[in-house]
Short mmCIF file of C-alpha atoms in Angstrom, two decimals:
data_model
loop_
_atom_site.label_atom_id
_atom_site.label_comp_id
_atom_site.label_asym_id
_atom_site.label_seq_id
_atom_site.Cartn_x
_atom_site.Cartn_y
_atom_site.Cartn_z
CA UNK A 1 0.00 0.00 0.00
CA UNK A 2 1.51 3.25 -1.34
CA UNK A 3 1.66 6.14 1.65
CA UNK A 4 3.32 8.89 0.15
CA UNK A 5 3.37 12.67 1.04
CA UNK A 6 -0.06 12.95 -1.17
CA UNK A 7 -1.86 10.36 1.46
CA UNK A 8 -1.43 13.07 4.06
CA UNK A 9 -2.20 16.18 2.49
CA UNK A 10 -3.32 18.29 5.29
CA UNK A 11 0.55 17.18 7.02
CA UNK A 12 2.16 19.88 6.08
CA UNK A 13 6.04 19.53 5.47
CA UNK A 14 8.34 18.05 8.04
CA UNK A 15 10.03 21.09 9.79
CA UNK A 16 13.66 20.18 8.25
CA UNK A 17 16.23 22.43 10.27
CA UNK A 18 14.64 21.51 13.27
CA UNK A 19 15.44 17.51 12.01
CA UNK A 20 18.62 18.14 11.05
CA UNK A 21 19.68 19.89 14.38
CA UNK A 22 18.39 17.07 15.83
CA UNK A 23 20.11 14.35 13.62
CA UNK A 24 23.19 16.26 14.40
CA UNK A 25 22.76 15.85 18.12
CA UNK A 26 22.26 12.25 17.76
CA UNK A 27 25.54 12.09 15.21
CA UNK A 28 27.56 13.70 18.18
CA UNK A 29 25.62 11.42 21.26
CA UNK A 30 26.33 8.51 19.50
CA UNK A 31 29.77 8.99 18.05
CA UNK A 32 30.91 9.28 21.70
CA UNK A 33 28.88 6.42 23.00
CA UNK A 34 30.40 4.18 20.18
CA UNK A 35 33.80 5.32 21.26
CA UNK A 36 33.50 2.63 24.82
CA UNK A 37 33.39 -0.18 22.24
CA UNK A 38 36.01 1.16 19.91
CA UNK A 39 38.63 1.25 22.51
CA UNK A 40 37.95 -2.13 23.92
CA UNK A 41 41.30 -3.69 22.37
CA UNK A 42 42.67 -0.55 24.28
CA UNK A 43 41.23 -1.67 27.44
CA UNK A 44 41.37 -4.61 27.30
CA UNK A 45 45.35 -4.66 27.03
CA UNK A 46 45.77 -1.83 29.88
CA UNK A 47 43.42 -3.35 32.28
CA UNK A 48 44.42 -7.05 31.56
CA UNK A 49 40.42 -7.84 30.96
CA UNK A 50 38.98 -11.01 29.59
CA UNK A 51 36.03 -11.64 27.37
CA UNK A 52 33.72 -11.44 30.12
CA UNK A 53 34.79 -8.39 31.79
CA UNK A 54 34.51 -6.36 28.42
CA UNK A 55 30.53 -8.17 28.10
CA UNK A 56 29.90 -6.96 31.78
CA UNK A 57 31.29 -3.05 30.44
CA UNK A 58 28.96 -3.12 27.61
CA UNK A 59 26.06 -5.26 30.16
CA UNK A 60 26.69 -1.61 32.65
CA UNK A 61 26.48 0.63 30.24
CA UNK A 62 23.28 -0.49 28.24
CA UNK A 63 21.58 -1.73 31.43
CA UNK A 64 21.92 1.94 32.90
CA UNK A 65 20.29 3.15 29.68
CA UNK A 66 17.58 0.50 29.31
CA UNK A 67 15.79 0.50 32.43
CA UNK A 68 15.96 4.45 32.54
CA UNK A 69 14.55 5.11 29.50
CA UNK A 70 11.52 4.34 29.78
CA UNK A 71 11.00 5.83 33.06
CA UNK A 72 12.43 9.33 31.08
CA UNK A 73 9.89 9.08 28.65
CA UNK A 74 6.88 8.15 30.89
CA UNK A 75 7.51 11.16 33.08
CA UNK A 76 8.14 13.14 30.33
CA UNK A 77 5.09 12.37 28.61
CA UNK A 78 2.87 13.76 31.56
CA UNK A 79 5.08 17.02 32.47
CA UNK A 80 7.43 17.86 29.19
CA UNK A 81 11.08 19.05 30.02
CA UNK A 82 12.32 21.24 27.90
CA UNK A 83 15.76 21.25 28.35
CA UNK A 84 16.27 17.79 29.28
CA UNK A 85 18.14 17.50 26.27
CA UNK A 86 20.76 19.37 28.31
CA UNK A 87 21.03 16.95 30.72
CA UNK A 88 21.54 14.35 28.92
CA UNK A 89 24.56 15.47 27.08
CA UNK A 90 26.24 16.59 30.52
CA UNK A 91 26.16 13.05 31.56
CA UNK A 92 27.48 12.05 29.04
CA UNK A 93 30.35 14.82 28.43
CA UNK A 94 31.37 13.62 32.37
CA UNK A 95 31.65 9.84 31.07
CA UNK A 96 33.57 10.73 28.44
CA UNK A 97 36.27 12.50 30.83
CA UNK A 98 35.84 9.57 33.52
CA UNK A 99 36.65 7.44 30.65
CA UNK A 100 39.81 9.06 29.89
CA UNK A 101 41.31 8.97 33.03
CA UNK A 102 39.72 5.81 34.61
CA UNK A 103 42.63 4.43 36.93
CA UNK A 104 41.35 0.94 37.41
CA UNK A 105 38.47 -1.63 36.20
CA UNK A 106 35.68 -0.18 38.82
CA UNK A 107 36.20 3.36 37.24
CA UNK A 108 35.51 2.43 34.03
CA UNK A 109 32.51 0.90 35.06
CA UNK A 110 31.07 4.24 36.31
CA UNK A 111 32.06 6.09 33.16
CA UNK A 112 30.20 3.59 31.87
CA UNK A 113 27.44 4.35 34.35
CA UNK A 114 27.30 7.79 33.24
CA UNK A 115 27.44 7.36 29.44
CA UNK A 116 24.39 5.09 29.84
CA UNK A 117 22.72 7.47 31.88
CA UNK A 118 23.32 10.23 29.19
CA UNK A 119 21.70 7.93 26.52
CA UNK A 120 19.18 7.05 28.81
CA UNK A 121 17.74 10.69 28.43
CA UNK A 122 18.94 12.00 24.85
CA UNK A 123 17.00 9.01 22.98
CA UNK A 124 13.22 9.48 24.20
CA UNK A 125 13.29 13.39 24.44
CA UNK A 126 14.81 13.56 20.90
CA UNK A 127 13.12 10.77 18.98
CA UNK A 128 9.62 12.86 20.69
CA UNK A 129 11.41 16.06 18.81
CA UNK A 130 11.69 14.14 15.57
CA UNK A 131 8.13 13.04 15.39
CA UNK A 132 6.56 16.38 16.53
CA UNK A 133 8.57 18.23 13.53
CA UNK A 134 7.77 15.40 11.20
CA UNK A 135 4.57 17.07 9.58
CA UNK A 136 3.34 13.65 9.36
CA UNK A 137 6.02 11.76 7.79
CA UNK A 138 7.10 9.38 10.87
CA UNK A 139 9.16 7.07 9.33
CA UNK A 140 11.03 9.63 7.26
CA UNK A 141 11.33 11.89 10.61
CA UNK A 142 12.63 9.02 12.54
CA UNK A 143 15.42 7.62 9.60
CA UNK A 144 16.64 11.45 9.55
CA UNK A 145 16.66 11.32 13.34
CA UNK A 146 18.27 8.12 13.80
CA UNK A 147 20.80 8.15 10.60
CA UNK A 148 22.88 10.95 12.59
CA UNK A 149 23.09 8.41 15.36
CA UNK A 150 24.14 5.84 13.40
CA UNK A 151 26.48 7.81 11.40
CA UNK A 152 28.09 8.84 14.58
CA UNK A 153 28.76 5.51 15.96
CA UNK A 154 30.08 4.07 12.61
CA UNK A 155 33.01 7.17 13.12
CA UNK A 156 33.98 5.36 16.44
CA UNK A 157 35.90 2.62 15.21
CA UNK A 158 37.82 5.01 13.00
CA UNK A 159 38.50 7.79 15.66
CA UNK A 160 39.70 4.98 17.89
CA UNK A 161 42.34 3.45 14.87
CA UNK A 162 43.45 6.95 13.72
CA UNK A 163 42.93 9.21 16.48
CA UNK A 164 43.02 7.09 20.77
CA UNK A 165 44.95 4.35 19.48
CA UNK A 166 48.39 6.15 18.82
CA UNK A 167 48.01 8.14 21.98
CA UNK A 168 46.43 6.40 24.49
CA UNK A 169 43.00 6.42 26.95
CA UNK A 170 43.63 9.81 27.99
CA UNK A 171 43.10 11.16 24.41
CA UNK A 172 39.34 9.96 25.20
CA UNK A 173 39.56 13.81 27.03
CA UNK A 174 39.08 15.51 23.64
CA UNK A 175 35.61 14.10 23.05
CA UNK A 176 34.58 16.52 25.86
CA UNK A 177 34.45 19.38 23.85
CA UNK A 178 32.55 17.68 21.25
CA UNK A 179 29.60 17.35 24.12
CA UNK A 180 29.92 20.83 24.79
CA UNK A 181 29.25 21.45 21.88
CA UNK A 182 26.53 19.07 21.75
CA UNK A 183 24.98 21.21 24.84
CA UNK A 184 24.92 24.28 22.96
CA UNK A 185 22.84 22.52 20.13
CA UNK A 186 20.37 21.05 22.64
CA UNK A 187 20.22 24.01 24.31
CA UNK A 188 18.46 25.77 21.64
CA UNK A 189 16.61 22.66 20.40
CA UNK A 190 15.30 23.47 23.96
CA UNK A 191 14.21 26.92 23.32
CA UNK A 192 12.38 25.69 19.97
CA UNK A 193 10.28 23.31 22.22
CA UNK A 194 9.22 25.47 24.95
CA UNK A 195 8.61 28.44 22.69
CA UNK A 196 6.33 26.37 20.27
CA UNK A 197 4.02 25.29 23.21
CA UNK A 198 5.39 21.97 23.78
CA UNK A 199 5.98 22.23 27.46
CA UNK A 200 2.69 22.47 28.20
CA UNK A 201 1.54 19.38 30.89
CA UNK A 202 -0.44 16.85 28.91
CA UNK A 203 -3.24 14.47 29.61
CA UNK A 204 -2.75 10.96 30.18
CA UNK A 205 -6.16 10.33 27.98
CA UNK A 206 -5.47 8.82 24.37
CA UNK A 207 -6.28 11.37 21.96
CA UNK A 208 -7.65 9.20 19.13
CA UNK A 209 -9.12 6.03 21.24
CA UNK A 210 -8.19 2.41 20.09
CA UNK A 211 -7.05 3.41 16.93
CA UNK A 212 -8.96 0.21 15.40
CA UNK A 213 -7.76 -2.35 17.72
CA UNK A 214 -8.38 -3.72 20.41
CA UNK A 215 -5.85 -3.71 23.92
CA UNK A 216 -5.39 -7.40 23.52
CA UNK A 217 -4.32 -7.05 19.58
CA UNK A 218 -1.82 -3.95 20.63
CA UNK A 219 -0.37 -5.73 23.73
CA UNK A 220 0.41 -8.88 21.01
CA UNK A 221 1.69 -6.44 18.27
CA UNK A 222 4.07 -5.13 20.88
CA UNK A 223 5.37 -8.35 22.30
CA UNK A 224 6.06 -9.13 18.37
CA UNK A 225 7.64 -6.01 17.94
CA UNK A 226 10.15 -6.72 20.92
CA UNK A 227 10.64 -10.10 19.63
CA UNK A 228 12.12 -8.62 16.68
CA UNK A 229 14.05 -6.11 18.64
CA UNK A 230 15.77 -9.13 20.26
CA UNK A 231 16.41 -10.82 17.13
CA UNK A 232 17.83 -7.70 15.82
CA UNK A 233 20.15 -5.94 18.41
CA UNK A 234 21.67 -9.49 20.23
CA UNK A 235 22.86 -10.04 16.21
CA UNK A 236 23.81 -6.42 15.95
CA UNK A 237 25.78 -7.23 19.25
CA UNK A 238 27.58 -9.99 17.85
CA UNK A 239 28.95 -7.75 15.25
CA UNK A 240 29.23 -4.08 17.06
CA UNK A 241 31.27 -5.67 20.28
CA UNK A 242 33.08 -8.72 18.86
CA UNK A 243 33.32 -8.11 14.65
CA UNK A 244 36.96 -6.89 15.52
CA UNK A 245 38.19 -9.93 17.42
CA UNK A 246 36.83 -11.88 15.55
CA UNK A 247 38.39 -10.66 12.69
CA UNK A 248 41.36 -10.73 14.72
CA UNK A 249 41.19 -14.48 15.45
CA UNK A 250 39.76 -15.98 12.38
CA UNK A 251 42.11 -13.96 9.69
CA UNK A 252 45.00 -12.58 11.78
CA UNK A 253 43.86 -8.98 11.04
CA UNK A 254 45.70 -6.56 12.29
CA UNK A 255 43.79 -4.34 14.88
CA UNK A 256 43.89 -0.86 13.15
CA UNK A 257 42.49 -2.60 9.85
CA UNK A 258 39.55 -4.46 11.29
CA UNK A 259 38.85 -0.86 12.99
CA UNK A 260 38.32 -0.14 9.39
CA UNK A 261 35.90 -2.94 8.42
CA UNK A 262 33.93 -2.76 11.76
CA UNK A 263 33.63 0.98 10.21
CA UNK A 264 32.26 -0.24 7.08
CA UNK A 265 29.56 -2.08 8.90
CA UNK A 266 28.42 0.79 10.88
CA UNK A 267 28.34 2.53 8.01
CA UNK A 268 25.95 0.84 5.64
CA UNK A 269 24.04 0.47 9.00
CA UNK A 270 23.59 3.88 8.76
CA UNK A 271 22.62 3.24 5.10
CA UNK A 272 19.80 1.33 6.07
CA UNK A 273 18.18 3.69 8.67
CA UNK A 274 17.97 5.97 5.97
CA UNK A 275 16.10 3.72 3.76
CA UNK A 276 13.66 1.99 6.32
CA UNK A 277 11.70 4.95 7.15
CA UNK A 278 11.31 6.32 4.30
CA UNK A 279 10.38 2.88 2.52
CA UNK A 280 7.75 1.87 5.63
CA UNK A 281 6.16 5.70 4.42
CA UNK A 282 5.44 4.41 1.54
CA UNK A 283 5.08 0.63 1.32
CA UNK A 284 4.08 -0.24 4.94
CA UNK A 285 6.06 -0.55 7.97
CA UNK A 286 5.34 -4.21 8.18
CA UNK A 287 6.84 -4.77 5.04
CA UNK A 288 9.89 -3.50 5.63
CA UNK A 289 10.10 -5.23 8.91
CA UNK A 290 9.46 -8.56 7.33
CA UNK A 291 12.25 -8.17 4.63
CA UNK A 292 14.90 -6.60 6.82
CA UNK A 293 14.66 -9.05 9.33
CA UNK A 294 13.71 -12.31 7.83
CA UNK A 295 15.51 -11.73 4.84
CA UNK A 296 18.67 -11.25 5.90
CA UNK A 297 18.64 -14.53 7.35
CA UNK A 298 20.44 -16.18 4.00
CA UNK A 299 23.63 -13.77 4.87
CA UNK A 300 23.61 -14.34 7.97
CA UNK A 301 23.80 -18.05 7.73
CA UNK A 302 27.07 -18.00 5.28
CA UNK A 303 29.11 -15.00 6.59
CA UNK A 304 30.81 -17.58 9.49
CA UNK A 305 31.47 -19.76 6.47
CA UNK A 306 33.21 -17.20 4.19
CA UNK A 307 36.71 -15.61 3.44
CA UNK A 308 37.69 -12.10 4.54
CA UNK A 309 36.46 -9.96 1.49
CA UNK A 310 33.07 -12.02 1.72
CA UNK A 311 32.82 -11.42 5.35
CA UNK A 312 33.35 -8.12 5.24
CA UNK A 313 30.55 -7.87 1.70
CA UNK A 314 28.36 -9.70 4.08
CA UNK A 315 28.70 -8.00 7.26
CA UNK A 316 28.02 -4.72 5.14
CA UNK A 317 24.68 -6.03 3.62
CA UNK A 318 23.38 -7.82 6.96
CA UNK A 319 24.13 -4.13 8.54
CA UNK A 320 22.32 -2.56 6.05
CA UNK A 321 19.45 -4.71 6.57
CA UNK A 322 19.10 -5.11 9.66
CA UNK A 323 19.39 -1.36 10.38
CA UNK A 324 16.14 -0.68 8.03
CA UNK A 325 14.23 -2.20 10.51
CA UNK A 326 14.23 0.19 13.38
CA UNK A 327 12.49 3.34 12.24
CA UNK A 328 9.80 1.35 10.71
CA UNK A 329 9.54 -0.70 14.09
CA UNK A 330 9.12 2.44 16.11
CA UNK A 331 6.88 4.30 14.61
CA UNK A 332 4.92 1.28 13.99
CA UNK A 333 5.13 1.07 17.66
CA UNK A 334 4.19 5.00 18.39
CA UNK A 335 1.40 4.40 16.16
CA UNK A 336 -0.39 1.65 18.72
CA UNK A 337 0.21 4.30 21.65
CA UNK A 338 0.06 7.04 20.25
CA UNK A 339 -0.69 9.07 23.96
CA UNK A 340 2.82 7.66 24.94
CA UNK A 341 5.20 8.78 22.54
CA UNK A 342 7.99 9.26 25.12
CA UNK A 343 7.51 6.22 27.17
CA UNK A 344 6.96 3.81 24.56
CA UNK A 345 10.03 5.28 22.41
CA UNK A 346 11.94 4.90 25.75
CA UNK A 347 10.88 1.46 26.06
CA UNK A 348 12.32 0.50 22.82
CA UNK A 349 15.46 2.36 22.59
CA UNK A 350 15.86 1.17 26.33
CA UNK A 351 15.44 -2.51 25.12
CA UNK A 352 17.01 -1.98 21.99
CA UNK A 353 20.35 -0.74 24.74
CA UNK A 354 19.21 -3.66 27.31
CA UNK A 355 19.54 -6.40 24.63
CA UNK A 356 22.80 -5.09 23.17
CA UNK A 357 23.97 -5.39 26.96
CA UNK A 358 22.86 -8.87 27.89
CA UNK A 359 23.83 -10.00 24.67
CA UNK A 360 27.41 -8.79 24.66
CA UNK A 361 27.50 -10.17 28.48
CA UNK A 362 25.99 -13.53 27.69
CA UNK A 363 28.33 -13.86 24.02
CA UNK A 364 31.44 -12.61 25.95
CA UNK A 365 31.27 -15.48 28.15
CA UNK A 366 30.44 -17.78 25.61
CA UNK A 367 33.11 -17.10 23.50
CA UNK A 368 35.40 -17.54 26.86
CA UNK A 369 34.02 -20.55 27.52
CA UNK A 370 34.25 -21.74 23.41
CA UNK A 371 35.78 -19.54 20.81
CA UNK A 372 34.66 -16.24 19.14
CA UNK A 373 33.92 -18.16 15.90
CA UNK A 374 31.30 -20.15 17.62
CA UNK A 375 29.93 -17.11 18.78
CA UNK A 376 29.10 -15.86 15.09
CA UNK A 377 28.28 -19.09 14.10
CA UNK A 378 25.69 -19.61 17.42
CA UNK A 379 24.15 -15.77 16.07
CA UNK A 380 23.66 -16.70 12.78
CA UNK A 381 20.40 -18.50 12.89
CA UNK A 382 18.59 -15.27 15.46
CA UNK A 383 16.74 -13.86 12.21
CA UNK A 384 14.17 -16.66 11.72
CA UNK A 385 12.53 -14.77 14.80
CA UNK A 386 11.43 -12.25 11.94
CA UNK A 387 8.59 -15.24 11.03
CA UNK A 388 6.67 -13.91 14.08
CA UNK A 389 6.14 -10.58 11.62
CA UNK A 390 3.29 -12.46 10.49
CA UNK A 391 1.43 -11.91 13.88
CA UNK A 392 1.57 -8.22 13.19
CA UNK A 393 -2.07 -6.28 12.49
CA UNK A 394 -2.56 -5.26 8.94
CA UNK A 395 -1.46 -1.70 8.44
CA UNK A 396 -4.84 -0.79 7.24
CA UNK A 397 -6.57 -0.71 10.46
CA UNK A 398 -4.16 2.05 11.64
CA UNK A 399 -4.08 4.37 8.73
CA UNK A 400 -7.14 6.68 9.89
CA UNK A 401 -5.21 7.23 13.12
CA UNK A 402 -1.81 7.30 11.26
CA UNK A 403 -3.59 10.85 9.15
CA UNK A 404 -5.02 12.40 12.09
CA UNK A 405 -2.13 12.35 14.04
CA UNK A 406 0.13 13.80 11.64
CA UNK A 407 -2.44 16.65 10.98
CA UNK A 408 -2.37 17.47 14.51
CA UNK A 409 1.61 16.82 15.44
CA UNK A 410 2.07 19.62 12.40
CA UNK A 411 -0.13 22.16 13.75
CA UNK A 412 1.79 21.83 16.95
CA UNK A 413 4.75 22.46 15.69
CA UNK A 414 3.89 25.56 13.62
#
């Protein structure tokens, strides 16, 4: 079913420099989030850590951000904060310097802490910016909103090869003033939301009912939908926390070059967020979920099979795929509660973070107790979880709600 710009006439236009501030602010969040990961071979050399101490890093880090997101965007749903934004980025400009000087294990934990605890608050509050400048467009709003973010973490391989890896932890110090200038950004992002009337306490009462289905039929959609989540981000962590070492073990790559090829999978990741909004806009959401999920199940099958070029062809296409997923998961999810925006976008970038951080715990102790190629092998089979797509309500019965919505999100944000 075709849902292009001329479906929603009454939308208006997605308010662009608003979405592009607020891309930007995810490119710089999550270029110095991905930078704990990047510098793991770093770590993991200084500190004398094993496979499972680098899993319980990650497990800290997305666990703080997880299980406060949601809570961020259920209280922000009721009494809107502004500048919250501001906060967010303060945490994690203070992670970033506890990073750089962390003198033992236990202090890199709490930078860890605090990074989390940073994303914990940037990703509700700005994905809610995103949709209320979207004019209607959701899935395009939320690709531009997360491709920044995606973007910024495919840089942190590279900054660690080029940039911390010839000089060391304390190098991490520099990020600092990229946050600050991150809080600047936010700041006036800030500004733009309070002084367009979107401060203003809101009620807890759904503004357009069921939205044609029932509460059993959403609570099943979304128990799919996190299904899929699971499928999709304990694969992702295969790739995002391990793709180096194993590299590392399986072809004797050097560490600075598989920094380079774990770029080139962030970066077609990016590729893909781009393209799954936009395409769910269009074609249905539940389309694209099906194909990027399910369908990359052939690649992900052979890549523990293949040679290095191949692996590196394949771990660029499954990124790609995979990555088209999430807009077109979350807004599919706003859509079914669509009185929640904050808590419910919490909920799934907080699982989205939770999963990454019990999967990289779980698969760094399995790949201590067997070997990291196991580990990819083990992974590859996670995408036939995509089969429960079928379980998902047909788009049609949300499409009246879908044009309403964006009528009244744009009027707001005049």
């Amino acid at each position: 079913m075709n849902r292009s710009v001329a479906d929603r006439p009454d939308a208006g236009a997605p308010a662009f420099p608003v979405l592009g501030a607020i891309s930007f602010c995810h490119f710089l969040n999550d270029m110095m989030q991905s930078l704990l990961p990047a510098v793991y071979p770093l770590l993991k050399g200084g500190f004398d850590l094993d496979f499972g101490q680098i899993g319980l890093l990650t497990l800290t880090y997305q666990i703080t951000a997880s299980l406060l997101q949601p809570l961020v965007g259920l209280y922000t749903d009721r009494r809107p904060q502004p500048y919250s934004l501001v906060v967010g980025m303060c945490s994690t400009l203070f992670g970033m310097l506890a990073l750089a000087f962390a003198p033992s294990y236990a202090a890199l934990l709490a930078a860890a802490m605090l990074m989390g605890i940073g994303s914990s608050i940037f990703h509700p509050e700005s994905s809610r910016i995103a949709r209320i400048a979207s004019g209607g467009a959701h899935g395009l709003a939320q690709s531009l909103f997360q491709v920044g973010g995606n973007f910024g973490a495919s840089l942190g391989p590279l900054l660690a090869a080029f940039f911390i890896l010839p000089r060391g932890q304390s190098s991490l110090a520099w990020f600092a003033l990229v946050a600050l200038g991150g809080v600047g950004v936010v700041t006036a992002l800030g500004h733009w939301f309070r002084n367009n009337g979107h401060a203003r306490p809101r009620s807890s009462v759904a503004p357009h009912g069921n939205i044609g289905l029932s509460a059993k039929q959403r609570r099943r959609a979304l128990a799919v939908l996190v299904a899929l989540m699971f499928s999709k981000f304990v694969y992702l962590a295969s790739l995002g926390n391990y793709y180096v070492f194993y590299l590392m073990s399986r072809f004797d790559t050097p560490p600075q070059e598989a920094q380079v090829y774990l770029f080139v999978f962030l970066a077609t990741s990016a590729g893909g967020t781009v393209i799954g909004g936009a395409v769910g806009d269009r074609l249905g959401r539940k389309r694209v979920i099906w194909g990027s999920i399910l369908g990359v199940l052939p690649f992900t099958l052979a890549l523990p099979y293949v040679g290095l070029p191949a692996t590196v062809g394949l771990g660029a296409v499954i990124g790609f795929m995979l990555s088209s997923a999430f807009p077109a998961i979350l807004v599919y999810a706003q859509e079914l509660t669509p009185n929640r925006i904050g808590a419910v976008s919490g909920l799934f970038f907080g699982f989205a973070f939770g999963m990454s951080g019990v999967g990289a715990a779980a698969l760094g102790e399995l790949a201590d107790w067997t070997s990291i190629e196991f580990v990819f092998r083990a992974c590859s089979v996670l995408p036939l979880i995509g089969l429960l797509a079928v379980f998902l309500p047909a788009e049609t019965q949300r499409t009246a709600h879908r044009h309403s919505d964006g009528m009244m999100e744009h009027s707001n944000s005049k």
